[in-house]
Short mmCIF file of C-alpha atoms and ligand atoms in Angstrom, two decimals:
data_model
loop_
_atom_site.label_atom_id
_atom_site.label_comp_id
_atom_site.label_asym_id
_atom_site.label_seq_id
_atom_site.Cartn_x
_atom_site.Cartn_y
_atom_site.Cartn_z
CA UNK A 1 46.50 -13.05 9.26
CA UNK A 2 45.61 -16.85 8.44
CA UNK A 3 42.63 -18.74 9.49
CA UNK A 4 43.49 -21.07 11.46
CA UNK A 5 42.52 -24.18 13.76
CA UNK A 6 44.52 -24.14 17.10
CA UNK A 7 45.41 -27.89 18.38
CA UNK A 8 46.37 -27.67 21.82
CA UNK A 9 47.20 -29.85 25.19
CA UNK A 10 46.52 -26.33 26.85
CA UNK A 11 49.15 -25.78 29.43
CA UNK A 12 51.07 -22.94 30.50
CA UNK A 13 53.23 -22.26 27.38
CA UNK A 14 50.49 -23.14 25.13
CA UNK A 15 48.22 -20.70 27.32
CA UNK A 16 50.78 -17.85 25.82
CA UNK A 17 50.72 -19.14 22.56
CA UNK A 18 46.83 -19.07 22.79
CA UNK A 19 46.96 -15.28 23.89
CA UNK A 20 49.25 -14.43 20.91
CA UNK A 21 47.41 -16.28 18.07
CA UNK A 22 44.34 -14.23 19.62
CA UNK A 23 45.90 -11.05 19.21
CA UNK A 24 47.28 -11.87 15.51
CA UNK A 25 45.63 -14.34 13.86
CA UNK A 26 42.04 -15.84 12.95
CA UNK A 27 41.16 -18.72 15.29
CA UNK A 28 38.50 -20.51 14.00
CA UNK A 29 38.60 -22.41 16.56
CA UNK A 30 40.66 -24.51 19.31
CA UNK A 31 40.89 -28.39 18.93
CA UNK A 32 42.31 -30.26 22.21
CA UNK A 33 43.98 -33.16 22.85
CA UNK A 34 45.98 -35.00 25.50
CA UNK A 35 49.55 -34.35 26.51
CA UNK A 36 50.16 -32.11 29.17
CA UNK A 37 46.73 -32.87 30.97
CA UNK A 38 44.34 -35.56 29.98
CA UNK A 39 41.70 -34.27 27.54
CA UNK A 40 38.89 -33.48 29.80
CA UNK A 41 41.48 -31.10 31.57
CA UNK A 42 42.36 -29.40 28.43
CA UNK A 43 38.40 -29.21 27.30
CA UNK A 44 37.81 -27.24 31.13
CA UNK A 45 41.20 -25.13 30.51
CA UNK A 46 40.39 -24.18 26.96
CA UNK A 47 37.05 -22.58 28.29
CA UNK A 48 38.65 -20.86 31.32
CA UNK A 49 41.66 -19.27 29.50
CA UNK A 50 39.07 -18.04 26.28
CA UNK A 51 36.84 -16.80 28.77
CA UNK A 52 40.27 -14.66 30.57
CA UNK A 53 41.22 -13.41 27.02
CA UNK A 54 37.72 -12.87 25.96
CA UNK A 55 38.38 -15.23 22.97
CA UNK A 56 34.82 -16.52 21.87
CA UNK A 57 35.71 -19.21 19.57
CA UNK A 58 34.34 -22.95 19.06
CA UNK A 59 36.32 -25.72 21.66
CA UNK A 60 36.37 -29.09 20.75
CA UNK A 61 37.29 -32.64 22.49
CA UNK A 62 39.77 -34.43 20.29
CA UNK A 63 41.53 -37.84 21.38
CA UNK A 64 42.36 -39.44 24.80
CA UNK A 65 45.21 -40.86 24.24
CA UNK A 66 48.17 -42.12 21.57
CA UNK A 67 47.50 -44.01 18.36
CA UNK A 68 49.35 -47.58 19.48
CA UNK A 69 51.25 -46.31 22.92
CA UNK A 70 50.04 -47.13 26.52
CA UNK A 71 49.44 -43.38 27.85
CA UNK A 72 51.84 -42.17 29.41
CA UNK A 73 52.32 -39.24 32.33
CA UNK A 74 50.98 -36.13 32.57
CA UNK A 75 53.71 -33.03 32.79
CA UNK A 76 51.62 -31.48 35.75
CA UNK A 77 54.86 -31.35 37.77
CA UNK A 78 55.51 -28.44 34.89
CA UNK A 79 52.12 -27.25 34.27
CA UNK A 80 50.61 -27.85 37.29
CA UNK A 81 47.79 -30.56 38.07
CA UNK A 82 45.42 -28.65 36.29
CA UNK A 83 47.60 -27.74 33.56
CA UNK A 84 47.54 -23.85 34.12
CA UNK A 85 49.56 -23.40 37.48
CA UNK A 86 46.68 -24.51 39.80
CA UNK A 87 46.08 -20.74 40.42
CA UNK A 88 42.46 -20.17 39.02
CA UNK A 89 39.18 -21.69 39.95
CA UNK A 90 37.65 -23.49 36.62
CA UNK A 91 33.79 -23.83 36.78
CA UNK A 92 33.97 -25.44 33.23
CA UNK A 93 32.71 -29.09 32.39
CA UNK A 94 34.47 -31.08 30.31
CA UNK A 95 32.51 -31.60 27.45
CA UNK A 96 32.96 -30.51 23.80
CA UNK A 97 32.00 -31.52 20.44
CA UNK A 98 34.23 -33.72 18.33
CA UNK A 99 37.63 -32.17 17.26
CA UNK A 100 38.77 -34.69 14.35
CA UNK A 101 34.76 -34.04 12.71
CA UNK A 102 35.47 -29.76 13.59
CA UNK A 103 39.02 -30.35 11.66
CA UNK A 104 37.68 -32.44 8.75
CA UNK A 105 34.20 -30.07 7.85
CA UNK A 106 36.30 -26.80 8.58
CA UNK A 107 39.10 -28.24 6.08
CA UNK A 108 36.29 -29.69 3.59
CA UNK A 109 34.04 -26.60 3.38
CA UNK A 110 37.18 -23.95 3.10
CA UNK A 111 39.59 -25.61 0.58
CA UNK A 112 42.88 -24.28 0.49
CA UNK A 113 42.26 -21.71 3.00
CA UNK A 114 42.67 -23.74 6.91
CA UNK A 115 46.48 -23.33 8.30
CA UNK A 116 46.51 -26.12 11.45
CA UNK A 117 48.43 -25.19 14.16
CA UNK A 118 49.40 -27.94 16.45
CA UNK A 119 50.95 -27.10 19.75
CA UNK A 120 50.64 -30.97 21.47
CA UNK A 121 50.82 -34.66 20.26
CA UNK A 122 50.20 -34.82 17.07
CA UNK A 123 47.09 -37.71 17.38
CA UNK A 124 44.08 -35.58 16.40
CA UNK A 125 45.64 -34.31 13.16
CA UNK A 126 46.66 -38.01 12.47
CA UNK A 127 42.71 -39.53 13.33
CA UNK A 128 41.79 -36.70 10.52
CA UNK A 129 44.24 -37.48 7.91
CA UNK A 130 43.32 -41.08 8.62
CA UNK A 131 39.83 -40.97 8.61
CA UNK A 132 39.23 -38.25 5.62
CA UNK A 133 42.63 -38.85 3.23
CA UNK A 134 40.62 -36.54 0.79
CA UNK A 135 41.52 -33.37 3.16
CA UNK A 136 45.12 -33.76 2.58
CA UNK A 137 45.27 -32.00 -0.42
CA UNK A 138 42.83 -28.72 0.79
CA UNK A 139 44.90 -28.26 4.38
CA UNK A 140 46.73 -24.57 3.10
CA UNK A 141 49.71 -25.36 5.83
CA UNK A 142 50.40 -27.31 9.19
CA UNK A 143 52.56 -25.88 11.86
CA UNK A 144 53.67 -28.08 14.81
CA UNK A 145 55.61 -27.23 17.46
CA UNK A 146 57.50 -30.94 18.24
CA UNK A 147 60.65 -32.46 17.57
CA UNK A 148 64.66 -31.66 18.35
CA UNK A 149 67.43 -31.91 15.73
CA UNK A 150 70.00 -31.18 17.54
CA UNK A 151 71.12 -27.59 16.56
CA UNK A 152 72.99 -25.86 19.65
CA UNK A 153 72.84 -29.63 21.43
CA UNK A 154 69.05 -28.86 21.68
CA UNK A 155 68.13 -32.86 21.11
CA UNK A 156 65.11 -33.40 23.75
CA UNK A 157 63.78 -32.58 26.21
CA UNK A 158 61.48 -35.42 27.70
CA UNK A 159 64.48 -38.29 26.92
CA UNK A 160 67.82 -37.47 25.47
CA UNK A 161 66.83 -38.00 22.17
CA UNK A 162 63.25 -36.75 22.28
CA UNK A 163 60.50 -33.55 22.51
CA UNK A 164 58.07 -34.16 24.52
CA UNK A 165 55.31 -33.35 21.64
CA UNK A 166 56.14 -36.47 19.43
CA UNK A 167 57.47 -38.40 22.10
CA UNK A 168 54.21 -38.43 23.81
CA UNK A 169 52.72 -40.20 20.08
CA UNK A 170 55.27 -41.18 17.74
CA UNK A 171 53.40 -43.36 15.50
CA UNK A 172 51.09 -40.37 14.86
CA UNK A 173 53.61 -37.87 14.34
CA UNK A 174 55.50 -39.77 11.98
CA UNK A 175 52.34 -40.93 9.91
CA UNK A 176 51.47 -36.70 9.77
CA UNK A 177 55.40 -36.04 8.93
CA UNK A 178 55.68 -38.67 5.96
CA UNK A 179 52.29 -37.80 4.82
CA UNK A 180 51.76 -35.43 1.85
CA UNK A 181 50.87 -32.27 4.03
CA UNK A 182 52.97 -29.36 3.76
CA UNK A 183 54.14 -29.20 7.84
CA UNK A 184 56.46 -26.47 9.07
CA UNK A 185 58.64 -27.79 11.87
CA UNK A 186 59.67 -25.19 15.23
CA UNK A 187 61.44 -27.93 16.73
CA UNK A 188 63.81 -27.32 20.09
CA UNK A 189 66.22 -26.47 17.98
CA UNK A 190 64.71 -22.77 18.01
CA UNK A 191 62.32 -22.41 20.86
CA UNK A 192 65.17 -23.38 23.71
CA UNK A 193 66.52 -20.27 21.79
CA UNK A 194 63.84 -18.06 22.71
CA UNK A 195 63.31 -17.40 26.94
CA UNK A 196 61.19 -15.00 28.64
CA UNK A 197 62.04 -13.99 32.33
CA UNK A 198 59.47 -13.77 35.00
CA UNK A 199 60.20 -10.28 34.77
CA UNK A 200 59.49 -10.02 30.73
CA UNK A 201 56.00 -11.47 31.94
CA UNK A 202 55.04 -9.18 34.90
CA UNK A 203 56.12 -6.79 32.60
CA UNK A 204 53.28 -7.51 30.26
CA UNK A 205 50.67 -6.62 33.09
CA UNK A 206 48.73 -9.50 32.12
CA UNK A 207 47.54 -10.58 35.93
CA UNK A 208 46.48 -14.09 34.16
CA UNK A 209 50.13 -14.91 32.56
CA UNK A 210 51.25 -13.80 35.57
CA UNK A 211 49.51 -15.67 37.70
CA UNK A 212 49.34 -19.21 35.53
CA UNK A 213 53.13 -19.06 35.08
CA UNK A 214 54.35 -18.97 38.51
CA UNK A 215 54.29 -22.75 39.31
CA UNK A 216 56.53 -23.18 35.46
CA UNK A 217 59.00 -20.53 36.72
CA UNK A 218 59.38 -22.02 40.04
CA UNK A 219 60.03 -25.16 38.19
CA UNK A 220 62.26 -24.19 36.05
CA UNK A 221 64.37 -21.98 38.55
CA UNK A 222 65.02 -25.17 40.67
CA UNK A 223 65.58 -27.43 38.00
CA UNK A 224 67.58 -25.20 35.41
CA UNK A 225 68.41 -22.00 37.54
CA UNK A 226 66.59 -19.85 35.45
CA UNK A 227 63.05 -18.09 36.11
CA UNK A 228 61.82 -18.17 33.01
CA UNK A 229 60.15 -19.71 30.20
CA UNK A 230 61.07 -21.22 26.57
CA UNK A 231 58.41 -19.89 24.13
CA UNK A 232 58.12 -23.34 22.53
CA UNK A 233 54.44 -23.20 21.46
CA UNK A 234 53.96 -19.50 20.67
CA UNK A 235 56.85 -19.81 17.72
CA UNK A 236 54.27 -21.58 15.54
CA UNK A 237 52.51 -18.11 16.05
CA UNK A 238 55.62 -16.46 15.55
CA UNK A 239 56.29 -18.42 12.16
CA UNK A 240 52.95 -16.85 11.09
CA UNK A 241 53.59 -13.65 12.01
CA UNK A 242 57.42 -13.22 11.14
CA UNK A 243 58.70 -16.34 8.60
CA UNK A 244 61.57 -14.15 7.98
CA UNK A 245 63.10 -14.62 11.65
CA UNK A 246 63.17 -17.90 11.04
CA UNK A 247 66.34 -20.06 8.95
CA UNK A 248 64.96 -23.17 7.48
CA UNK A 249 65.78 -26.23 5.90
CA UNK A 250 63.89 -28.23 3.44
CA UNK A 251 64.23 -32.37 4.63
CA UNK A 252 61.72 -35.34 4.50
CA UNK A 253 61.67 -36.05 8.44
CA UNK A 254 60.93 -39.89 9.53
CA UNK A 255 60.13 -40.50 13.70
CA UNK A 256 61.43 -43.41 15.71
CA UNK A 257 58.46 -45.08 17.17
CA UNK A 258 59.81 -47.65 19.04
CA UNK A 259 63.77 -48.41 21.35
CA UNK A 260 65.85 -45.89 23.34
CA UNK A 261 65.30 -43.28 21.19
CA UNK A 262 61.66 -43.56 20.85
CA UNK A 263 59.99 -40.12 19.75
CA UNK A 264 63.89 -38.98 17.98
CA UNK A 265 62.72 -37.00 14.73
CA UNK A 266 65.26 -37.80 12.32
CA UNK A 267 65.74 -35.81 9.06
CA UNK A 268 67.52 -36.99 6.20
CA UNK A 269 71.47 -35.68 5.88
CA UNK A 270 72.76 -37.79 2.91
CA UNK A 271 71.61 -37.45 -1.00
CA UNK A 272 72.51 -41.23 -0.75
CA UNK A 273 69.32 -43.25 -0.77
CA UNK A 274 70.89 -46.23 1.03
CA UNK A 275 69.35 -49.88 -0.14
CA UNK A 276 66.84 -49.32 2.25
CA UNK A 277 66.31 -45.52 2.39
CA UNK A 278 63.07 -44.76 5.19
CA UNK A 279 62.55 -41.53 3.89
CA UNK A 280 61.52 -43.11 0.11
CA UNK A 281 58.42 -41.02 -0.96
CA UNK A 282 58.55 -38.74 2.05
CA UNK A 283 58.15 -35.07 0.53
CA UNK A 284 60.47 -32.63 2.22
CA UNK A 285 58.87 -30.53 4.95
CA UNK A 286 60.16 -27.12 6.32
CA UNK A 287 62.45 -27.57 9.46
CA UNK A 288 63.15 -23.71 11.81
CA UNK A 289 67.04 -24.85 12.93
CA UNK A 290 67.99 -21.08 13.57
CA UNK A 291 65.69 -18.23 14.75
CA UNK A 292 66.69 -14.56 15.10
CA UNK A 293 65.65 -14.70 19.02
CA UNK A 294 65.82 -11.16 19.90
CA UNK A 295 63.17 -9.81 17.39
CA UNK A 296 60.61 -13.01 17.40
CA UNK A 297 60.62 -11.76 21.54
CA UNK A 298 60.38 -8.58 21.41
CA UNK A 299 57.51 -8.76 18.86
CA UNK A 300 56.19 -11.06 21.54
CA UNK A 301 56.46 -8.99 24.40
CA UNK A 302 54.88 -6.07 22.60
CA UNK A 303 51.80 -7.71 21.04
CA UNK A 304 51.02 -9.18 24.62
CA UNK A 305 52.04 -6.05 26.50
CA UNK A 306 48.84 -4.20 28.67
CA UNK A 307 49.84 -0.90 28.91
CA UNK A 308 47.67 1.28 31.19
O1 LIG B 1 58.29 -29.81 24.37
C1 LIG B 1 57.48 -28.68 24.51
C2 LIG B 1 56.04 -29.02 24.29
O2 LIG B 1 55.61 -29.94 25.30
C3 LIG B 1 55.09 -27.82 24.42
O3 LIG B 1 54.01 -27.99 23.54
C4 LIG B 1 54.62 -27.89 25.84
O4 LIG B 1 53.30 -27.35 25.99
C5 LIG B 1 54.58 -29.36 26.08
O5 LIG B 1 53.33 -29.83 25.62
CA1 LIG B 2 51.73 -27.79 24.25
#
């Protein structure tokens, strides 16, 4: 069980995530930030899913919108206008304390103990690194969910070449990537690898997933002609709990941050270093390209399951 700080653009899938890291893991507390909603929204979700799980934790406001980018849309035709399905009433305001200043004191005053789990854009965890370099070196691990390499033609999912996570802020993910944090990667690669039926989640007698998840499965059975659900944000939780599901390469990973393939994560495939090699004093981060889907699911389903 790790301490951690949970950085989230709380929609559905991150909702699940949220649920999971509750159940297995020390949340010290839940940093948001836009990307599936606008901030506010993800402030007023955070409260109202904590307050369905009975998770009393601190919930913080982080940043608005992307380092250098104009914002760009919402993915409420996934998530919903509110960003959880548009099912439950949410009484919450939208204010919060400051999520870069919760990240940077929580970092500073437990050296070497703070795992950051980041399950949106990646701009909050850049603004820290940015404004307080010295935390670098205390941050015990970061975990993102973001990025597509390709692996089982699993290469984006917002653009051809692009997750929606680090297409949504490029220039931050790629300053976090070629930083000297220690980041562990679940990238498309593994969590198109990992579904969950609409049955799998009425099966869990949660009536909350249940009800927050119907708009996503809707979605996805018209677009994709599957009701279900790719578990992209809870594998950072499922790294935590179960590395040894996971097959993982060790790569220095760059971002494109501007043309066609804006947001591409790119990982370096040849010892060569050309004349000009971009991933020059870029450590080597851990990258999930294979995931042994069965078990990280099942372990899923049965930490999550109600049984009466
Ligand atoms: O590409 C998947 C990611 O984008 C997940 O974090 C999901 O919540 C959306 O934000
Ligand atoms: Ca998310």
């Amino acid at each position: 069980m790790r301490k951690i700080i949970l950085d989230t653009d709380i929609g559905v899938d991150d909702a699940f995530a949220l649920a999971y890291a509750a159940k297995t893991q020390n949340i010290l507390g839940i940093t948001t930030v836009f990307g599936n909603v606008p901030v506010a929204q993800a402030v007023k979700n955070a409260k109202l899913f904590c307050r369905e799980i009975g998770l009393d934790v601190p919930i913080l406001r982080g940043c608005s919108r992307p380092l250098a980018l104009p914002l760009h849309a919402n993915a409420t035709d996934v998530h919903g206008s509110d960003g959880l399905g548009d099912v439950l009433d949410n009484p919450f305001d939208d204010r919060a304390g400051n999520a870069v200043d919760f990240i940077i004191e929580t970092v500073r005053a437990q050296p070497g103990e703070i795992t950051l789990v980041a399950i949106g854009p990646l701009t909050n965890l850049a603004c820290a690194m940015n404004q307080a370099p010295d935390i670098i070196p205390l941050v015990k691990e970061v975990i993102i969910m973001g990025g597509a390499f390709g692996t089982h033609g699993h290469a984006g999912n917002v653009t051809p070449h692009s997750e929606f996570n680090i297409w949504k802020d490029p220039h931050a993910a790629d300053q976090l990537l070629s930083s000297a944090l220690p980041v562990v990667i679940l990238p498309l690669d593994v969590t198109h690898e990992v579904q969950i039926s609409g049955e799998d989640i009425r099966e869990l007698n949660q009536p909350v997933l249940t009800a927050i998840s119907q708009g996503y499965l809707r979605y996805s059975l018209e677009k994709e002609g599957f009701e279900g659900m790719a578990l992209h944000d809870t594998l950072t939780i499922s790294w935590l709990n179960h590395p040894q599901w996971f097959t993982t390469v060790q790569s220095p990973v760059r971002v494109v941050t501007e043309g066609i393939t804006l947001g591409q994560t790119l990982r370096k495939l040849t010892p060569l270093a050309s004349r000009y090699d971009p991933f020059a004093h870029c450590r080597a981060q851990t990258l999930c390209l294979a995931v042994q889907a069965t078990q990280v699911k099942q372990a899923f389903l049965h930490s999550l399951r109600l049984v009466n």
